[in-house]
Coordinates of C-alpha atoms and ligand atoms in Angstrom, one line a residue:
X1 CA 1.1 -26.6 -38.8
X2 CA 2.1 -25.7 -35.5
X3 CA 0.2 -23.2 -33.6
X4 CA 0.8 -19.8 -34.4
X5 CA 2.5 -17.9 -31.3
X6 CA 6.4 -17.3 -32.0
X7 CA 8.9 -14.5 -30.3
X8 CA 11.2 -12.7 -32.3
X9 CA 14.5 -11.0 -31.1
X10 CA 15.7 -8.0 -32.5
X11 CA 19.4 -8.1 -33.5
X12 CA 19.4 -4.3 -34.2
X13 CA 17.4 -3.3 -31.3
X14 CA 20.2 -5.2 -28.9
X15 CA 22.6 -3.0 -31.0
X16 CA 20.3 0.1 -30.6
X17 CA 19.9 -0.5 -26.8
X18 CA 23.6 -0.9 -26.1
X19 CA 24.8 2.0 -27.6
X20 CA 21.8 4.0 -26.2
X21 CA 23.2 3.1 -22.6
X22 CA 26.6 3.6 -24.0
X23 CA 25.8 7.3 -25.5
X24 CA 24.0 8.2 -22.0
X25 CA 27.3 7.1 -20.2
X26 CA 29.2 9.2 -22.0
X27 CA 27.3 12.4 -21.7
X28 CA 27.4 11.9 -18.2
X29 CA 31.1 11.1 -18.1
X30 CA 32.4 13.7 -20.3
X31 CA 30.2 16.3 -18.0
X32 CA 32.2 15.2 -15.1
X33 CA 35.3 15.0 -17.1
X34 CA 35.3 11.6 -16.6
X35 CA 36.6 8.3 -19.0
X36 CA 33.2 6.5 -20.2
X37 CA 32.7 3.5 -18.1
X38 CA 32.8 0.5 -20.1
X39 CA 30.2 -2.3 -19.9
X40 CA 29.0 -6.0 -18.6
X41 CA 26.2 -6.2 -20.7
X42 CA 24.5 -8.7 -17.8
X43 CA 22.8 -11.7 -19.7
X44 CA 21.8 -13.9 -17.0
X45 CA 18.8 -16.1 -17.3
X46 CA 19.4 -16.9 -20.8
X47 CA 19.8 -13.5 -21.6
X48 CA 16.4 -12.3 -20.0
X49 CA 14.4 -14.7 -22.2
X50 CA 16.2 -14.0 -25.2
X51 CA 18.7 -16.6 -25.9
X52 CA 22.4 -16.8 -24.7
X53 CA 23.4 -17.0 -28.4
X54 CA 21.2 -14.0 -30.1
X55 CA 22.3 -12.0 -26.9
X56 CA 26.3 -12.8 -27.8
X57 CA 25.9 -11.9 -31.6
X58 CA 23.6 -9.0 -30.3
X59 CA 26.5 -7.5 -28.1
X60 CA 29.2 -7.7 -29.7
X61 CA 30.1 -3.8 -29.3
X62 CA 29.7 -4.7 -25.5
X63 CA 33.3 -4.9 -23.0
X64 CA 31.7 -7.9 -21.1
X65 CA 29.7 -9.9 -20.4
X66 CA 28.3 -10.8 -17.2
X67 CA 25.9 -14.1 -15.9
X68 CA 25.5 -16.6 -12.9
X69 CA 25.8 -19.8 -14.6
X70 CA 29.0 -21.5 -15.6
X71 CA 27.4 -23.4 -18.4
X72 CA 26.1 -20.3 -20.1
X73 CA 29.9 -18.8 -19.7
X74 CA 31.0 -21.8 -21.4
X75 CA 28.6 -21.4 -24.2
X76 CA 29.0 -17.7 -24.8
X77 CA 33.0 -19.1 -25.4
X78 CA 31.6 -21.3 -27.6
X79 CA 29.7 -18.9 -29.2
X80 CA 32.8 -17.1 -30.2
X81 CA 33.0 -14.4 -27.5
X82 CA 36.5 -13.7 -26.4
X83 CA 36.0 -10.4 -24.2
X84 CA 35.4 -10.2 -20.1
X85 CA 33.0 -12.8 -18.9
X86 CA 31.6 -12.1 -15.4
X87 CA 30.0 -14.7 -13.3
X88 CA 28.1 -12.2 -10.9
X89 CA 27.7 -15.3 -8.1
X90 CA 31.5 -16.2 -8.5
X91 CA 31.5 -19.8 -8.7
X92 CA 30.2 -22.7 -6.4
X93 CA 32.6 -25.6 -5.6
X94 CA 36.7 -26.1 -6.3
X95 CA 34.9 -28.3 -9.6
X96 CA 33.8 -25.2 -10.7
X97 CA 37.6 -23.1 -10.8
X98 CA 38.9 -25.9 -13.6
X99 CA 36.6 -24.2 -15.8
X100 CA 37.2 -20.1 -14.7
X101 CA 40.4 -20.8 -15.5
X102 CA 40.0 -22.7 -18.6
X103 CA 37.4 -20.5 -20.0
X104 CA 39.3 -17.5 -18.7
X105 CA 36.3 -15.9 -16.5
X106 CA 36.2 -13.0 -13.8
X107 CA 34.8 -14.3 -10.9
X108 CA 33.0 -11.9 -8.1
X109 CA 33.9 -13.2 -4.3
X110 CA 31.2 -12.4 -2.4
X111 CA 32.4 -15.3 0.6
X112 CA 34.6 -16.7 2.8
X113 CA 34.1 -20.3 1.5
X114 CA 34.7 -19.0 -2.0
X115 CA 37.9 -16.9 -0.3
X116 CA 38.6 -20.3 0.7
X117 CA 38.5 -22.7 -2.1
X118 CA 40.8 -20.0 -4.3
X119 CA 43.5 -20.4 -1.6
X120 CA 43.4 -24.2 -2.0
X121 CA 43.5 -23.9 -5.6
X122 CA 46.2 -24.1 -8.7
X123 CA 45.7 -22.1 -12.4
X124 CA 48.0 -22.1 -15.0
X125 CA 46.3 -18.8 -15.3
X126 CA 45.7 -16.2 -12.6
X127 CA 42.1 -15.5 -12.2
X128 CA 40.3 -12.0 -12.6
X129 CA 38.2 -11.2 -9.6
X130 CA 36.0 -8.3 -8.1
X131 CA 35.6 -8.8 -4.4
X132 CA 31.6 -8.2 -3.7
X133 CA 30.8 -5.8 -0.7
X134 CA 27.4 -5.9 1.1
X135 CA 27.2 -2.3 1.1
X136 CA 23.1 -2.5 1.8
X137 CA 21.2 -5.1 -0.4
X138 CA 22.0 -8.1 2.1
X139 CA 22.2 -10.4 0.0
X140 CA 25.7 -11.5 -1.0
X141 CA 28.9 -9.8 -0.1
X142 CA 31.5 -8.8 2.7
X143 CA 30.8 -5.8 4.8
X144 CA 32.6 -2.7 5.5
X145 CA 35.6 -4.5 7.3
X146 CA 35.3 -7.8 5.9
X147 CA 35.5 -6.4 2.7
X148 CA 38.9 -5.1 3.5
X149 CA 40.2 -8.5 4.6
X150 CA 38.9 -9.7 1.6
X151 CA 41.0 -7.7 -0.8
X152 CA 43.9 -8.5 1.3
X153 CA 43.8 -11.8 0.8
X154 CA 43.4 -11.9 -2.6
X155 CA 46.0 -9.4 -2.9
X156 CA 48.5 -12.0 -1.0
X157 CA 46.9 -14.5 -3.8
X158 CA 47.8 -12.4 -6.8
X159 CA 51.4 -12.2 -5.6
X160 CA 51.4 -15.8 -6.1
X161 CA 49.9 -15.7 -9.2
X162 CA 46.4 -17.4 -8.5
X163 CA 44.7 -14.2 -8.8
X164 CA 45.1 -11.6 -11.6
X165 CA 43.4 -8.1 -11.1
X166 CA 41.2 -7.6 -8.0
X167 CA 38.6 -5.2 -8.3
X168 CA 35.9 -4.4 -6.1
X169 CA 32.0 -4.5 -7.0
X170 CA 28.3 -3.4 -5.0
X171 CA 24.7 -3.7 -6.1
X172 CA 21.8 -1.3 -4.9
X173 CA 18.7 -2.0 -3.9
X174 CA 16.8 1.0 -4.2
X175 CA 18.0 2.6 -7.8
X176 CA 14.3 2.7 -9.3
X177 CA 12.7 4.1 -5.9
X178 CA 12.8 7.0 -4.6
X179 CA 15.6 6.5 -1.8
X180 CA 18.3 5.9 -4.9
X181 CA 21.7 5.0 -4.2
X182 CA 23.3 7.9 -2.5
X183 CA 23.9 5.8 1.2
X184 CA 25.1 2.6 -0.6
X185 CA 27.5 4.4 -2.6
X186 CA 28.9 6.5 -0.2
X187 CA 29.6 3.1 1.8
X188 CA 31.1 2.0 -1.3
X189 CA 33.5 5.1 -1.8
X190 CA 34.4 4.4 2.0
X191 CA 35.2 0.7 1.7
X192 CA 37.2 1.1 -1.8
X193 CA 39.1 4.6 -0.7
X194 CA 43.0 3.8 -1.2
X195 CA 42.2 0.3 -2.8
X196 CA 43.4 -0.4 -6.4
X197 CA 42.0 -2.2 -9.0
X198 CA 38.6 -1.5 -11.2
X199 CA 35.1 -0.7 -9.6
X200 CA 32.1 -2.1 -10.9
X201 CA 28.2 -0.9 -9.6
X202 CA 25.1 0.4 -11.2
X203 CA 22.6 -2.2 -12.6
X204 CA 20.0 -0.2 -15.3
X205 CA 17.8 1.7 -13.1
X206 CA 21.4 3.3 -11.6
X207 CA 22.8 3.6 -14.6
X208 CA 20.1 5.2 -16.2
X209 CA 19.0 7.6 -13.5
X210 CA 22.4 8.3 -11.8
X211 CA 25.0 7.8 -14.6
X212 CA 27.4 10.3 -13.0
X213 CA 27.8 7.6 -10.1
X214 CA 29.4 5.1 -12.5
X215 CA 32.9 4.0 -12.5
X216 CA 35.0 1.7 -14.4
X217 CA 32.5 -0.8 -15.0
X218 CA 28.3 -0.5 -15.3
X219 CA 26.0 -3.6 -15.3
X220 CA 22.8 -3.1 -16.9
X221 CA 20.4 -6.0 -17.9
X222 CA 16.9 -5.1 -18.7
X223 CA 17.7 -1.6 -19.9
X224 CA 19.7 -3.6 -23.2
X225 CA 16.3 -5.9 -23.5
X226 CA 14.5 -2.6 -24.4
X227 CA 12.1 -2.7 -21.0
X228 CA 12.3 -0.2 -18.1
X229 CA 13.4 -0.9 -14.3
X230 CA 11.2 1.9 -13.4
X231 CA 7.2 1.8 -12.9
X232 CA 7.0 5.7 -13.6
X233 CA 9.3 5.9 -16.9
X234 CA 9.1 4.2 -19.9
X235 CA 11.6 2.3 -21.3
X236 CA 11.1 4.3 -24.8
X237 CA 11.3 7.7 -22.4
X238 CA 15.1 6.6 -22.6
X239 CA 15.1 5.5 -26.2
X240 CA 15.1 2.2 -25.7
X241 CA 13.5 -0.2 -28.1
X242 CA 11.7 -3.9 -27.2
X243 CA 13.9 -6.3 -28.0
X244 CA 11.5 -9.3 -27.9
X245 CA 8.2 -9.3 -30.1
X246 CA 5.7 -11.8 -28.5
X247 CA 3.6 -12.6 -31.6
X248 CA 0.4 -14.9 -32.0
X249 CA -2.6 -14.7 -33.8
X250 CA -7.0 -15.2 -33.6
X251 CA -8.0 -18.6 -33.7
X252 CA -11.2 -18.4 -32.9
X253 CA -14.1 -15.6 -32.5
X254 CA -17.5 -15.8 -30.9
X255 CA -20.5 -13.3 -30.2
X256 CA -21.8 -12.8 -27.1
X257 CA -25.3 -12.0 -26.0
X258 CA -25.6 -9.5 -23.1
X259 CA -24.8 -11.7 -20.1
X260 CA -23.0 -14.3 -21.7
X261 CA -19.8 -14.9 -20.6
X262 CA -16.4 -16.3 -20.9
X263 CA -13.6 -18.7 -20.1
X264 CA -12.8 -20.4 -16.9
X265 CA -14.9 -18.9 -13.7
X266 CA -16.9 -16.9 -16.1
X267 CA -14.9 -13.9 -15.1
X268 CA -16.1 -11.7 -17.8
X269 CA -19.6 -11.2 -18.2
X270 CA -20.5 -8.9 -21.5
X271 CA -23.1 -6.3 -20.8
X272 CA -24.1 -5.9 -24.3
X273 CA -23.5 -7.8 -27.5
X274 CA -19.7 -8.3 -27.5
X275 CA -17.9 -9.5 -30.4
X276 CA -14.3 -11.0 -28.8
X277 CA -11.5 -13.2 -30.1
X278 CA -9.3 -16.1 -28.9
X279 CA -5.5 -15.8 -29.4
X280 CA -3.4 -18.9 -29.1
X281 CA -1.6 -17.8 -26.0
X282 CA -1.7 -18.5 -22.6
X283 CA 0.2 -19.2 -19.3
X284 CA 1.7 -22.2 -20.7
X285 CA 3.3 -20.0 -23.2
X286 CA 4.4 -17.4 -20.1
X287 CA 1.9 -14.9 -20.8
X288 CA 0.7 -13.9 -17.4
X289 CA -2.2 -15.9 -15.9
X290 CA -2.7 -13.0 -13.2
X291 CA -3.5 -10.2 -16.2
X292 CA -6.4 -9.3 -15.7
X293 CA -9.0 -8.0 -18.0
X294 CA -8.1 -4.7 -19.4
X295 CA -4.2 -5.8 -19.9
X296 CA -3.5 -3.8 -23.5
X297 CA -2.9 -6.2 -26.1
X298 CA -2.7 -5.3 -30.0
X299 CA -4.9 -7.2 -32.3
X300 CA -5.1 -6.4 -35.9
X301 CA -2.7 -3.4 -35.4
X302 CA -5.2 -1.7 -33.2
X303 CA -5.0 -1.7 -29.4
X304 CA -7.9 -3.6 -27.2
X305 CA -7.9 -5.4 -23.6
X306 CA -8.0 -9.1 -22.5
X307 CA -11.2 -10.2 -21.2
X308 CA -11.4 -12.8 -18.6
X309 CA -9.4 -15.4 -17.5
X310 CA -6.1 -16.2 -19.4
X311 CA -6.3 -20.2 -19.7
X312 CA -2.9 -22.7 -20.6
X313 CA -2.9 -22.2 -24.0
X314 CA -5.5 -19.4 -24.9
X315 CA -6.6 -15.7 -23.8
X316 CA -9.5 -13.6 -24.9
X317 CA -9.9 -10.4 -26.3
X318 CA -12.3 -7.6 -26.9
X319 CA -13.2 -7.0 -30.6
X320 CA -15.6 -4.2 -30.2
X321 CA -12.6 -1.9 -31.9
X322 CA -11.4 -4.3 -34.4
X323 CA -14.8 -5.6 -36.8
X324 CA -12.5 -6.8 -39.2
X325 CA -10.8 -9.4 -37.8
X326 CA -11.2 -12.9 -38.5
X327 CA -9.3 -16.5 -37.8
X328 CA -5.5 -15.4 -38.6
X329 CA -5.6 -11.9 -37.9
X330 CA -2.3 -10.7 -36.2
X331 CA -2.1 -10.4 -32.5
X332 CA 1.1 -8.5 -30.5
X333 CA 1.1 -9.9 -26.8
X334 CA 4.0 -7.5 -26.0
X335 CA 6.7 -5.3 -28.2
X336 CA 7.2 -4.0 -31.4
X337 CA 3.9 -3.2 -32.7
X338 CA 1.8 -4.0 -29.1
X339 CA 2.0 -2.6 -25.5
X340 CA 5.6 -2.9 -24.1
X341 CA 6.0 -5.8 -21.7
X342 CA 6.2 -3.2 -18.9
X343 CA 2.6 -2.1 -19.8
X344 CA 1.7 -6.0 -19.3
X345 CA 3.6 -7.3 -16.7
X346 CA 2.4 -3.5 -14.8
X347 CA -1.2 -4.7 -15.1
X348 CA -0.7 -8.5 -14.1
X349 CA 1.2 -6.8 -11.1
X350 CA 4.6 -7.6 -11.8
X351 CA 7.6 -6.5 -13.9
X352 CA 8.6 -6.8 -17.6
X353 CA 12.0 -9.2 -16.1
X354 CA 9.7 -11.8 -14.8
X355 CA 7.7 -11.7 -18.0
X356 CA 10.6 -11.9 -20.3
X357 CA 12.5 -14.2 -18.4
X358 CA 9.3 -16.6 -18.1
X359 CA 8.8 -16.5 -22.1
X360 CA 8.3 -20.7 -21.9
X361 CA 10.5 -23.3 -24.1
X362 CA 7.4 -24.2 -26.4
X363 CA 7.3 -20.8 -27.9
X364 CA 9.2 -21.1 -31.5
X365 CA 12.1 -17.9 -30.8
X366 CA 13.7 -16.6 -34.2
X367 CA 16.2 -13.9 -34.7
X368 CA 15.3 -11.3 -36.8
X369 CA 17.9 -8.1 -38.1
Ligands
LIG401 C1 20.8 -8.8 -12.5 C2 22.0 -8.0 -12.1 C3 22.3 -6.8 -12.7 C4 21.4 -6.2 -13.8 O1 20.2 -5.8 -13.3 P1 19.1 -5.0 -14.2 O2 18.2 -4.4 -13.2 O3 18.5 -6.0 -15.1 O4 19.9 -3.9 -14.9 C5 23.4 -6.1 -12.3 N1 24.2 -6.6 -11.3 C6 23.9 -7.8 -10.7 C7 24.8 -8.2 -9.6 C8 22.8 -8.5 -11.0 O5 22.5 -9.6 -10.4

């Protein structure tokens, strides 16, 4: 038997969460008068946890795709998806264009080396681009005049036919906070004014809390997982539902005398009689060693806290609320069923990405409808 923690993904909650975003686009478009903005559903890091293969069947309806690594590209292609593919980092080293071109993949150019390595290179198919401008985040990207020479070079490129469409593309830094994205987008406006080609921006929290901003091409992540970017709304404030259930169940209980206590550094000390459980999960799993007691954690369909320390394979958790339950009852870590993985990762003192992405290899992952 092996132990009893599994993940499931949702197939219908991908669907539900893309056409959520998609519906909330269009109200905001069709207020402006606007065309819809189509989508890169952004599937990086093995689609946030949830597998590079569940996340292509689970997004089909979606325009793109969009990722940093060329071997998940590759395998989405594999996987049977023929729409946009994005590689949000562009690519690496002139190895890497063989396969842009091959797979047929829109590259972002957020460099001069990168600028550099397309001008020494050959396709027998023009590549798609979006030229990346630093308009704030500082991470990657041209700035305001750079950006310009950018485009003209790779407008010189695609009259030679290396380069299909160039578009132009920013990222914010501040969407979930309370300095938004009104400067970087006006820099953006600024920098693309009188250029052609499509405009790409707004990553969830931007394109959930300033829809109106986006253009020809959104790229929201977490939003489609069914967890928030925000740490004062909810994802299900926006209708969103968990895509990932993180499921295990009680192998073990014990009763504690007042002043017993438990786990590693005796964290928790019970002040009274305390009857607690022991789920088979723990940091080894990528359940949050730093959650502290309290994190919400659903046990026998009724909602309790961890107590004490969360050890490599196992956590512990109050049964004071939940006398029935035994060796096998049902635990939800996070999801469907349990506290969202924003409510966890909030009170571990992180964010539901980190958690989802950090979901480890040893946890058994099926797809569910
Ligand atoms: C990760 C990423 C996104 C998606 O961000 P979310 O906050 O998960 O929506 C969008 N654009 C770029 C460039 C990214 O790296």
């Amino acid at each position: 038997m092996p132990r009893p923690i599994s993940a499931s993904i949702s197939r219908a909650a991908f669907a539900h969460n893309l056409a959520t975003v998609r519906r909330h686009l269009a109200a905001a478009a069709a207020t402006a008068g606007n065309a819809p903005p189509r989508i890169w559903s952004v599937i990086k890091a093995n689609a946030y946890g949830h597998g590079i293969e569940r996340a292509v069947a689970g997004f089909s309806e979606s325009d793109g795709l969009a990722m940093l690594d060329l071997n998940e590209a590759v395998r989405c292609r594999e996987a049977g998806w023929v729409g946009p593919i994005l590689l949000l980092e562009g690519f690496f080293q002139p190895a890497d264009l063989d396969l842009v071109s091959r797979y047929h993949l829109t590259v972002s150019i957020h460099c001069d080396e990168q600028l550099r390595m397309l001008e020494a290179a050959r396709f027998s198919r023009p590549v798609d681009v979006f030229v990346k401008l630093n308009s704030g985040m500082n991470r990657l990207g041209f700035k305001g005049g750079y950006f310009l020479a950018a485009h003209r070079r790779l407008s010189a490129l695609q009259q030679s036919g290396v380069v299909g469409s160039v578009g132009s593309m920013t990222h914010f830094a501040t969407a979930d906070g309370p300095e938004g994205i009104a400067d970087q987008a006006t820099r953006f406006r600024a920098a693309v004014s009188g250029l052609e080609g499509p405009l790409s921006l707004c990553n969830s929290a931007a394109t959930l809390r300033f829809p109106e901003y986006a253009a020809d091409w959104v790229r929201p992540g977490v939003a489609l997982y069914g967890a928030s970017p925000f740490n004062d709304q909810t994802a299900e404030q926006f209708g969103l539902r968990p895509v990932m259930t993180l499921r295990s169940e009680l192998i073990g209980t014990q009763t504690l005398d007042a002043g017993e206590a438990v786990g590693y550094g005796h964290r928790y000390r019970a002040e009274r009689g305390t009857r607690i459980g022991v789920v088979a999960c723990g940091y080894a799993d990528g359940y949050p060693r730093h959650a502290p007691t309290g994190t919400p954690i659903v046990v026998g369909g009724v909602r309790t806290q961890t107590i004490g320390r969360v050890s490599m394979d196992m956590l512990a958790v109050d049964l004071s609320n939940v006398p029935d339950a035994v060796v096998g009852t049902p635990v939800v870590l996070w999801g469907e069923g349990g506290p969202s993985v924003d409510e966890v990762a909030q009170a571990a003192d992180t964010i539901g990405y980190e958690l989802l992405c950090a979901l480890a290899p040893r946890v058994p992952v099926h797809g569910v409808d």
